[in-house]
mmCIF file of C-alpha atoms and ligand atoms in Angstrom:
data_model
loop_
_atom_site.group_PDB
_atom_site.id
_atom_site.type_symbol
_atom_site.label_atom_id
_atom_site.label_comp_id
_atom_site.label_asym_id
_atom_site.label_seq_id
_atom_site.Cartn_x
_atom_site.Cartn_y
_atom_site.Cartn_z
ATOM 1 C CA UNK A 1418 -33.515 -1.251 19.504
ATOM 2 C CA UNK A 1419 -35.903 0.523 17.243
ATOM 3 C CA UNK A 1420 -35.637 0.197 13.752
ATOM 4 C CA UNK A 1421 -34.277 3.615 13.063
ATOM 5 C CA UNK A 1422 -30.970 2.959 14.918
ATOM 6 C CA UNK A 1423 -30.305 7.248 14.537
ATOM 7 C CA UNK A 1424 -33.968 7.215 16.985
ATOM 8 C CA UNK A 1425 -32.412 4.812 18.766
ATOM 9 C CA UNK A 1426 -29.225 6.796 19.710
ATOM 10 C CA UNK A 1427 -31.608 10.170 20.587
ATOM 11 C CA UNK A 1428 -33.282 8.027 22.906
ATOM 12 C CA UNK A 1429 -30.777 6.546 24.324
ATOM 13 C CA UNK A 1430 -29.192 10.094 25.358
ATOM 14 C CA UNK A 1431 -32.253 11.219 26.862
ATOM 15 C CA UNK A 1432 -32.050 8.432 29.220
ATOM 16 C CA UNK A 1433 -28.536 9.123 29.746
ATOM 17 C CA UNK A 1434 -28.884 12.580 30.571
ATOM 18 C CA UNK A 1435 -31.720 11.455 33.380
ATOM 19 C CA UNK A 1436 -29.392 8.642 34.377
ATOM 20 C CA UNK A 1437 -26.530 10.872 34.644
ATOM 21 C CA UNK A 1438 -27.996 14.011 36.226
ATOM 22 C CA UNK A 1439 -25.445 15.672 33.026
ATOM 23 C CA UNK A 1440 -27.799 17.373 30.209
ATOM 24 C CA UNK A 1441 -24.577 16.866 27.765
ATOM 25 C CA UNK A 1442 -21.249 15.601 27.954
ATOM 26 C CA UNK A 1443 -18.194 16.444 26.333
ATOM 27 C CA UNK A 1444 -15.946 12.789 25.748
ATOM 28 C CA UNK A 1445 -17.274 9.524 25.222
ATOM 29 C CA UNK A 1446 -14.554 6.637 26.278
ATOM 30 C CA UNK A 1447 -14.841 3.292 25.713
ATOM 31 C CA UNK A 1448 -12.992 0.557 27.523
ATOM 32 C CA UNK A 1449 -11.946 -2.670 26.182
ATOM 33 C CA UNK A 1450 -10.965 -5.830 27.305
ATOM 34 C CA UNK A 1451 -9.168 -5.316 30.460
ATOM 35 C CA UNK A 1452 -9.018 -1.992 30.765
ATOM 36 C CA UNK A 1453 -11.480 -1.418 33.785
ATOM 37 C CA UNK A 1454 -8.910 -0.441 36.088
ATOM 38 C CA UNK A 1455 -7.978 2.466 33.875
ATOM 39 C CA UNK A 1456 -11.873 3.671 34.701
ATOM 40 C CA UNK A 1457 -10.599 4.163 38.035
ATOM 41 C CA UNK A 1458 -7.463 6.205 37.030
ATOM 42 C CA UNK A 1459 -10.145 8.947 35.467
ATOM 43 C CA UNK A 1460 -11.202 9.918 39.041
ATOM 44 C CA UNK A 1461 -14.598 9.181 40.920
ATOM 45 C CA UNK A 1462 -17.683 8.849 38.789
ATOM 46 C CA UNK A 1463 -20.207 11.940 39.502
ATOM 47 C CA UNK A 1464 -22.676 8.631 38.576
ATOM 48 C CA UNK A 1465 -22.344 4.991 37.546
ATOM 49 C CA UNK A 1466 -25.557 3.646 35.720
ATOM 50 C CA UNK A 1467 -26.633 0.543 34.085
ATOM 51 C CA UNK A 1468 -26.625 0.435 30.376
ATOM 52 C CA UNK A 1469 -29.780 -1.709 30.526
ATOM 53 C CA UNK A 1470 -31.422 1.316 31.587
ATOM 54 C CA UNK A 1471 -30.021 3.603 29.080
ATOM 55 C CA UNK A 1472 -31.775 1.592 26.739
ATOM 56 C CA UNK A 1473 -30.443 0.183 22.657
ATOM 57 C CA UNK A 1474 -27.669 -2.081 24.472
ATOM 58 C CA UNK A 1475 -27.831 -5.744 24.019
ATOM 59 C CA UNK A 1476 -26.684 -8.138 27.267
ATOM 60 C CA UNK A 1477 -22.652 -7.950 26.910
ATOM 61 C CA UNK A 1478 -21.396 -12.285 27.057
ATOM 62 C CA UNK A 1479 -17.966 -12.150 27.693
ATOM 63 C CA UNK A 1480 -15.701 -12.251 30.834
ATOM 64 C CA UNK A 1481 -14.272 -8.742 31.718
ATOM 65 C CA UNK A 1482 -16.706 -6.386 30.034
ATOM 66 C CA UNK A 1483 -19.185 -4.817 32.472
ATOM 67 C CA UNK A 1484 -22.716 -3.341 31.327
ATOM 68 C CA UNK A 1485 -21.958 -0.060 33.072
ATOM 69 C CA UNK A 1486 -21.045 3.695 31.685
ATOM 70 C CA UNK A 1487 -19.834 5.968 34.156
ATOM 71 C CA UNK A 1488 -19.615 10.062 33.916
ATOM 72 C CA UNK A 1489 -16.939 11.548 35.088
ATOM 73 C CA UNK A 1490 -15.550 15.288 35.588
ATOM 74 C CA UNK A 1491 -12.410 15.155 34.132
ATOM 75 C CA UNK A 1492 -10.968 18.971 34.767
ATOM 76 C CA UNK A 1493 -13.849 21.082 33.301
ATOM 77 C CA UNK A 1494 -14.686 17.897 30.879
ATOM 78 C CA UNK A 1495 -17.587 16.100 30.913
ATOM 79 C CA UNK A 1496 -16.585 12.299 30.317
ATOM 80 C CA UNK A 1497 -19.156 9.431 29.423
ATOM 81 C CA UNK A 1498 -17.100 5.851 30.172
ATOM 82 C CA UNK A 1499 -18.132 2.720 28.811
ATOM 83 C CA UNK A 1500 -17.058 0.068 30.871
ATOM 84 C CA UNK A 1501 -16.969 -2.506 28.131
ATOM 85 C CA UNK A 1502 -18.188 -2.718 25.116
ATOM 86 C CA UNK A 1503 -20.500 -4.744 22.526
ATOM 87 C CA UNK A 1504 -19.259 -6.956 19.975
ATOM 88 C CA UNK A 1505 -20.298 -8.583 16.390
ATOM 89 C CA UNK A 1506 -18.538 -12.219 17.613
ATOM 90 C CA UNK A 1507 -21.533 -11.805 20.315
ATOM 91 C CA UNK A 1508 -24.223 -12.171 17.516
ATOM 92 C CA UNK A 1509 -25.462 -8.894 17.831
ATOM 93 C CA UNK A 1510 -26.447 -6.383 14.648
ATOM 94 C CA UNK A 1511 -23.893 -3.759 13.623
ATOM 95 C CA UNK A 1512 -26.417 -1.351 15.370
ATOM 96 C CA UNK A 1513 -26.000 -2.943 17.958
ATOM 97 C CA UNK A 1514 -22.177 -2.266 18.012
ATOM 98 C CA UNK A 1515 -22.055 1.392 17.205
ATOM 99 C CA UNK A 1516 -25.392 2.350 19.696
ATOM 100 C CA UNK A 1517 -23.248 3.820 22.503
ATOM 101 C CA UNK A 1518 -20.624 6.012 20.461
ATOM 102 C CA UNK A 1519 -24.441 7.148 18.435
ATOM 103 C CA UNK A 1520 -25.373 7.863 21.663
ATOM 104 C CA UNK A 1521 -22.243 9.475 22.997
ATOM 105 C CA UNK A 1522 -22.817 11.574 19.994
ATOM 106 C CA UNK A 1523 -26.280 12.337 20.399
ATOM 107 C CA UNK A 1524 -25.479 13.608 24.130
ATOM 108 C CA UNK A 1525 -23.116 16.444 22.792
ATOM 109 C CA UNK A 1526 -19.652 14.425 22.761
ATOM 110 C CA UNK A 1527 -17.348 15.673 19.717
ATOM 111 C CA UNK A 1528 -14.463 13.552 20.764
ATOM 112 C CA UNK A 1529 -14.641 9.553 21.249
ATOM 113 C CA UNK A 1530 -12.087 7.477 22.895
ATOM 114 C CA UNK A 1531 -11.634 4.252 21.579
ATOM 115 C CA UNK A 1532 -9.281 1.571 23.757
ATOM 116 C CA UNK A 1533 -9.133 -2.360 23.108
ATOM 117 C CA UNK A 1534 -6.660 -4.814 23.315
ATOM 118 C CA UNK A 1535 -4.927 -6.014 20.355
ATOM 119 C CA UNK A 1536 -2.758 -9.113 19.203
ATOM 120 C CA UNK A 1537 0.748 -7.108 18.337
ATOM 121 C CA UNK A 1538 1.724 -8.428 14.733
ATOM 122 C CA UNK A 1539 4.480 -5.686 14.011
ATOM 123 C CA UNK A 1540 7.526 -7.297 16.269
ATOM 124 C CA UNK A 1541 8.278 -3.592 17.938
ATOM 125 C CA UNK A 1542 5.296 -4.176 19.860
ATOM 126 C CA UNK A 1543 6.042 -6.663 22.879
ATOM 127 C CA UNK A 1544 2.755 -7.074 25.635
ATOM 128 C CA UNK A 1545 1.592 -4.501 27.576
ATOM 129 C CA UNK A 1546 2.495 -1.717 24.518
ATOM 130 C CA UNK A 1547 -0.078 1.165 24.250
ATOM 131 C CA UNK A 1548 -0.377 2.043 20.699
ATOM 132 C CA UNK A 1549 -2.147 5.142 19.034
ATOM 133 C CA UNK A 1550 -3.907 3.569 16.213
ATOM 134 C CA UNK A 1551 -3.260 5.992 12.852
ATOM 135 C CA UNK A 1552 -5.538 4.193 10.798
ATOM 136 C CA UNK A 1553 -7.699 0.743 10.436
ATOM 137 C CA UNK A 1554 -8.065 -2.322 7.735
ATOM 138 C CA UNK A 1555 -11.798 -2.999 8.514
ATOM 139 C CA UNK A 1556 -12.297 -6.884 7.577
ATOM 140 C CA UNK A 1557 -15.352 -7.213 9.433
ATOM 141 C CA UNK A 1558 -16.996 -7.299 6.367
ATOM 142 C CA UNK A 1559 -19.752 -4.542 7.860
ATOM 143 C CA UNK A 1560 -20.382 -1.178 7.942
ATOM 144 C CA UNK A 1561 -22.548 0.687 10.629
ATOM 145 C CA UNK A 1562 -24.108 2.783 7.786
ATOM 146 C CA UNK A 1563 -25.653 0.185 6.175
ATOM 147 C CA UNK A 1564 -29.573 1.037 7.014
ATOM 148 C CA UNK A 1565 -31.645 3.909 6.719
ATOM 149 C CA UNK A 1566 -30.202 7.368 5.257
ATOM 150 C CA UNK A 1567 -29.085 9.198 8.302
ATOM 151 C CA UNK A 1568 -30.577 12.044 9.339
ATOM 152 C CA UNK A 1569 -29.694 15.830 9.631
ATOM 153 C CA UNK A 1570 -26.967 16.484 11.776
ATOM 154 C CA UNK A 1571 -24.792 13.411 10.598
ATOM 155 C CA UNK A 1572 -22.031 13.053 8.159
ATOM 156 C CA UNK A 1573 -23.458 11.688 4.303
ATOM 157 C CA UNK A 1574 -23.649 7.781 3.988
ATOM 158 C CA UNK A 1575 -20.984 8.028 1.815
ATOM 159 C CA UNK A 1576 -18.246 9.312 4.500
ATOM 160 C CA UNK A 1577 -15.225 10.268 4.072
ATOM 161 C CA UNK A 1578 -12.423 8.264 6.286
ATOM 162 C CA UNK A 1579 -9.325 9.461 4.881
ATOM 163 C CA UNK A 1580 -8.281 11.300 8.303
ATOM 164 C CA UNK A 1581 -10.617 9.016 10.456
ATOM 165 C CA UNK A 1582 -7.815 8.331 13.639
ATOM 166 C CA UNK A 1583 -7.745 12.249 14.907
ATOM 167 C CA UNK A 1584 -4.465 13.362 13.608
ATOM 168 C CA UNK A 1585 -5.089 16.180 16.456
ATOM 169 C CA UNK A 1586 -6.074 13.561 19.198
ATOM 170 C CA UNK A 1587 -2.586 11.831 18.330
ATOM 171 C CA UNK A 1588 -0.150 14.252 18.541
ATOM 172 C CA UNK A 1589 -1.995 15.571 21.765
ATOM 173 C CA UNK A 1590 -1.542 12.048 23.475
ATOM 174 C CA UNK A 1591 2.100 12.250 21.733
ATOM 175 C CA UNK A 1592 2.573 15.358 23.850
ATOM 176 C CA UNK A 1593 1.292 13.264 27.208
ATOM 177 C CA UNK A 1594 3.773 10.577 26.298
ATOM 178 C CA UNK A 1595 6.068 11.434 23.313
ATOM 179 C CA UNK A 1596 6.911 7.573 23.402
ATOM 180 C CA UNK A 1597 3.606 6.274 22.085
ATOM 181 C CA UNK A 1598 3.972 4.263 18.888
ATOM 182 C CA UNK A 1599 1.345 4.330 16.116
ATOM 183 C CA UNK A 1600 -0.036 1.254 13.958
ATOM 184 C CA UNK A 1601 -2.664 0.290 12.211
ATOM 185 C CA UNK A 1602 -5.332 -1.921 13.398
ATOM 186 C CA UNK A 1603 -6.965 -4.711 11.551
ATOM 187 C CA UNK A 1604 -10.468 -5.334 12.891
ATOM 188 C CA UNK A 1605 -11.707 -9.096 12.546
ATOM 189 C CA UNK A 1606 -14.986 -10.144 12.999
ATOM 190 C CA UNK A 1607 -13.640 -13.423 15.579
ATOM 191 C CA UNK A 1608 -14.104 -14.860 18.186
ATOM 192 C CA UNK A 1609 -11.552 -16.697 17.116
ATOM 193 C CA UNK A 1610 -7.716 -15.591 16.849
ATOM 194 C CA UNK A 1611 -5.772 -15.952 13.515
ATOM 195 C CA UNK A 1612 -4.071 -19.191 11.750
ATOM 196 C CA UNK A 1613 -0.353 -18.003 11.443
ATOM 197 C CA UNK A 1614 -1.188 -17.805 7.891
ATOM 198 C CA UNK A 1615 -3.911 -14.919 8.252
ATOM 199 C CA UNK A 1616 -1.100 -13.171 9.980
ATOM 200 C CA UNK A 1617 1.329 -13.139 7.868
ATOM 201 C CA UNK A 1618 -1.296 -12.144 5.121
ATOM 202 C CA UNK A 1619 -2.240 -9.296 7.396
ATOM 203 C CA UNK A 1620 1.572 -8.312 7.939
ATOM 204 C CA UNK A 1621 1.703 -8.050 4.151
ATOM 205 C CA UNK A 1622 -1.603 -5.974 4.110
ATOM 206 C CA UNK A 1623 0.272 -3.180 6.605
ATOM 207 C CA UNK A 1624 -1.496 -4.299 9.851
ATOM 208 C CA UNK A 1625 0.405 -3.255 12.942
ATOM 209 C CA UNK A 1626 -1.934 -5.457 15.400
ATOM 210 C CA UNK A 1627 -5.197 -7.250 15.545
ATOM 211 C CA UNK A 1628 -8.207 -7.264 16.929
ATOM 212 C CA UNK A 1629 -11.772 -7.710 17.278
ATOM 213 C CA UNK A 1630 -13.356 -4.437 17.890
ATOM 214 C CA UNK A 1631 -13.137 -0.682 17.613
ATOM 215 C CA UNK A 1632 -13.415 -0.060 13.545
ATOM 216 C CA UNK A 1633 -16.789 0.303 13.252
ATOM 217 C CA UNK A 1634 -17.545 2.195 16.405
ATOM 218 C CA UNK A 1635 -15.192 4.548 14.831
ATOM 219 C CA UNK A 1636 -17.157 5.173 11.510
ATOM 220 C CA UNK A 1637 -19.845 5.563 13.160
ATOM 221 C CA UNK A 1638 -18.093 8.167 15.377
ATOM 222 C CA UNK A 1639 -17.075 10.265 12.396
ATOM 223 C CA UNK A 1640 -20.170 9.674 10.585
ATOM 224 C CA UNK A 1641 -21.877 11.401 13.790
ATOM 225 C CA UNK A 1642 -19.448 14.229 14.022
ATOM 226 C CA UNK A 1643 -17.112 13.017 16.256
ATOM 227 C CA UNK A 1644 -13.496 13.176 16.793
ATOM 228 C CA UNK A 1645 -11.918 9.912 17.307
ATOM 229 C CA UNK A 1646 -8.509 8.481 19.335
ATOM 230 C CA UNK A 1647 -7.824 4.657 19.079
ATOM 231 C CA UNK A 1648 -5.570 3.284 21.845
ATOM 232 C CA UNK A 1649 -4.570 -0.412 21.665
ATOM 233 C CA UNK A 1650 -3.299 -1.935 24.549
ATOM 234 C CA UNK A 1651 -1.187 -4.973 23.229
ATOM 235 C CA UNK A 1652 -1.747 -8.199 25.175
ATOM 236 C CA UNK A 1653 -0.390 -11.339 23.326
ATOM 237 C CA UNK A 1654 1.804 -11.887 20.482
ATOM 238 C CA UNK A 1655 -0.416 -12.617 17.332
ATOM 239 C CA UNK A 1656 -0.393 -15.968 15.846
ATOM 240 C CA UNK A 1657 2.595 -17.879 15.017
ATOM 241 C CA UNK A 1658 4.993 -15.296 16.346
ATOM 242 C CA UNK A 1659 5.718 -16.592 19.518
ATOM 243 C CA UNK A 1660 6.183 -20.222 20.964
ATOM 244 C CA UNK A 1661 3.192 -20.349 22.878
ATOM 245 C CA UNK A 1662 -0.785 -20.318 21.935
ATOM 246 C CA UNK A 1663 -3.262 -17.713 22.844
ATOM 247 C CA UNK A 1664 -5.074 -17.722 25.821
ATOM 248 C CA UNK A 1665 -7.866 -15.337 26.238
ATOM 249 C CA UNK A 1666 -7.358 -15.468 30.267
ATOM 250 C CA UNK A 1667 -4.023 -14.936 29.853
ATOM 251 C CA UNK A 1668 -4.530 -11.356 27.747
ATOM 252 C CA UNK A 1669 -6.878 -10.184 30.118
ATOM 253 C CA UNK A 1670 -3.987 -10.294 32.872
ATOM 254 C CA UNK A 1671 -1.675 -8.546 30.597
ATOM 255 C CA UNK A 1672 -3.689 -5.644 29.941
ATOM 256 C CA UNK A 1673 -5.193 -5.321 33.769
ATOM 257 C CA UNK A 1674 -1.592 -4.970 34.799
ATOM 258 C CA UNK A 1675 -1.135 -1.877 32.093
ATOM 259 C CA UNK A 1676 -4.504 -0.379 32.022
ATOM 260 C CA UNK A 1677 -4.322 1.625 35.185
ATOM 261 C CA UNK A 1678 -1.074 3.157 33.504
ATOM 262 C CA UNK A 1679 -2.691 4.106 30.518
ATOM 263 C CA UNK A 1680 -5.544 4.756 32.201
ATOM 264 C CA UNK A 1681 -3.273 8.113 33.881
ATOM 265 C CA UNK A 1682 -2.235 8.787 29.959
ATOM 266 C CA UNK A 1683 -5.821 9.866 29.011
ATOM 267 C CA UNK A 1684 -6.614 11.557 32.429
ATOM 268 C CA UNK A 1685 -4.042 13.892 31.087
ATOM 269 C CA UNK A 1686 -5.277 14.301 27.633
ATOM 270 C CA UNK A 1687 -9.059 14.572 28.067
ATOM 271 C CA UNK A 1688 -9.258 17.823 29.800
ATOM 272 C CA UNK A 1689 -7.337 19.446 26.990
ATOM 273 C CA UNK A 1690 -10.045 17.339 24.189
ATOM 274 C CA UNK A 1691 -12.225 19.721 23.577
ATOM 275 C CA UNK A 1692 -10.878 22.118 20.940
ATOM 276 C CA UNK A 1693 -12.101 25.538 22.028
ATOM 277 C CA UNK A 1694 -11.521 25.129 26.121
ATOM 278 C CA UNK A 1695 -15.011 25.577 26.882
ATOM 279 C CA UNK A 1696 -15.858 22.169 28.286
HETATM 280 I I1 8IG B 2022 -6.322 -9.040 23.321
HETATM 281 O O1 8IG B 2022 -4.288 -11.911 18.697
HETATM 282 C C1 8IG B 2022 -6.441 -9.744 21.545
HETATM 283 N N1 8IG B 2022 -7.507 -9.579 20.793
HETATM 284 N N2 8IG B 2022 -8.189 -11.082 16.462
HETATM 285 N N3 8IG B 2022 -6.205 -11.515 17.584
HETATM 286 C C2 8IG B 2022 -7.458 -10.972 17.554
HETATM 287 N N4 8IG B 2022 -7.981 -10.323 18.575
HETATM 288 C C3 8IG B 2022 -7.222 -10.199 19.659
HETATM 289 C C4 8IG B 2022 -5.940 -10.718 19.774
HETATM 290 C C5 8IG B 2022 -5.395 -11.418 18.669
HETATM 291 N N5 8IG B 2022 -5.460 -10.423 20.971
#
């Protein structure tokens, strides 16, 4: 990546638009751990590209996450998937991180899709829950504005999050599936999971379930203009609230087995996204 990581992002889109054969696109979505199969569930990809090619991405290290983005005509949308995703526990910048939804951005989308999977920590949430995340406790110690002053067309460095999680986005998934929970997510930096004691302390702090991921692509959604949704597919117990230990294998299966179903969830909200129809 260049050292201008807004540069970076316009770059990046040009390539995409090449890549994709789509001068713009409408929704940006990115998939977490094992949520592939929902990919799938959003119909068959117009075209399916390497991110190496798109250019700004680092080499993704860990089992289930694929270096591919996908577009997509979703109804009259225009949807840009991320099959995976890149992470801080992977050694790479905060950039780094936040370079696809800056580049989501930068090729037109106004609403970003976040999914992951997520340790539940509030004891409603049993494995294989999809939660709409209302709000985050970022304790990743980072933020994706740290850097250069942005540039026109982007939100001041000092950005406002106090309605960050779409409250639009949520009630439209609500009307998809007036069943889905919300929560709040705590975002760690990892790779490892908790001590028991870390979640109880996050309990006490209002977290509703944990994870590794997803905060800071959303600032730098809304810093860029976006719209965001958080969905958290919840895999495991968090720590000390069940008999067993964590498994990272084990979470993957879990959320395989419910991502196709969720996956159906947002091909019914994405065509109806885009605020003014025109997509
Ligand atoms: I899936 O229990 C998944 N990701 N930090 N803790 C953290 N990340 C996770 C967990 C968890 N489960």
């Amino acid at each position: 990546m260049t050292s201008d990581p807004y540069a970076a992002a316009r770059a990046s889109a040009e390539n995409l638009a090449r890549l994709s054969g789509q001068e713009r696109h409408d929704v940006a979505v990115v998939l977490g751990s094992g949520w592939a199969p929902a990919a799938d569930a959003l119909g068959t990809p117009a075209a399916e590209f390497d991110l190496a090619e798109v250019g700004g991405f680092p080499a993704p290290t860990v089992a289930g996450h694929v270096p591919l983005a996908r577009s997509v005509l979703v109804g009259g949308t225009r949807v840009l998937i991320y099959l995976g995703r890149i992470h801080l526990y992977e050694g790479n910048s905060v950039h780094a991180v936040v370079h696809g939804v800056r580049t989501a951005a930068a090729a037109g989308c106004k609403v970003v899709v976040l999914t992951n999977a997520s340790g539940g920590i509030n004891p409603a949430f049993g494995s294989g829950q999809p939660v709409l995340i209302s709000d985050h406790l970022n304790l990743t110690g980072k933020s994706p504005l740290t850097g250069p002053e942005p540039p026109a067309g982007y939100g001041p460095r000092f950005t406002d999050l106090s309605q960050l999680y779409s409250p639009r986005l949520r009630a439209l998934a609500r009307q998809a599936n007036p069943s889905l929970p919300e929560g709040v997510y705590a975002a760690l930096p990892g790779p490892h999971y908790e001590t028991p004691a870390e979640i109880r302390m996050l309990r006490t702090a209002g977290a509703d379930m944990v994870g590794m991921s997803t905060a800071l692509e959303a600032i730098a959604a809304h810093h860029a203009g976006a719209e965001v949704l958080g969905v958290s597919l919840v895999t495991n117990p968090a720590a000390g609230l069940s008999d067993s230990g964590l498994d990272h294998l084990e979470v993957l299966d879990v959320a395989k087995q419910a991502a196709s179903r969720v996956g159906d969830l947002l091909r019914a909200v994405l065509p109806r996204m885009i605020a003014d129809g025109s997509a």
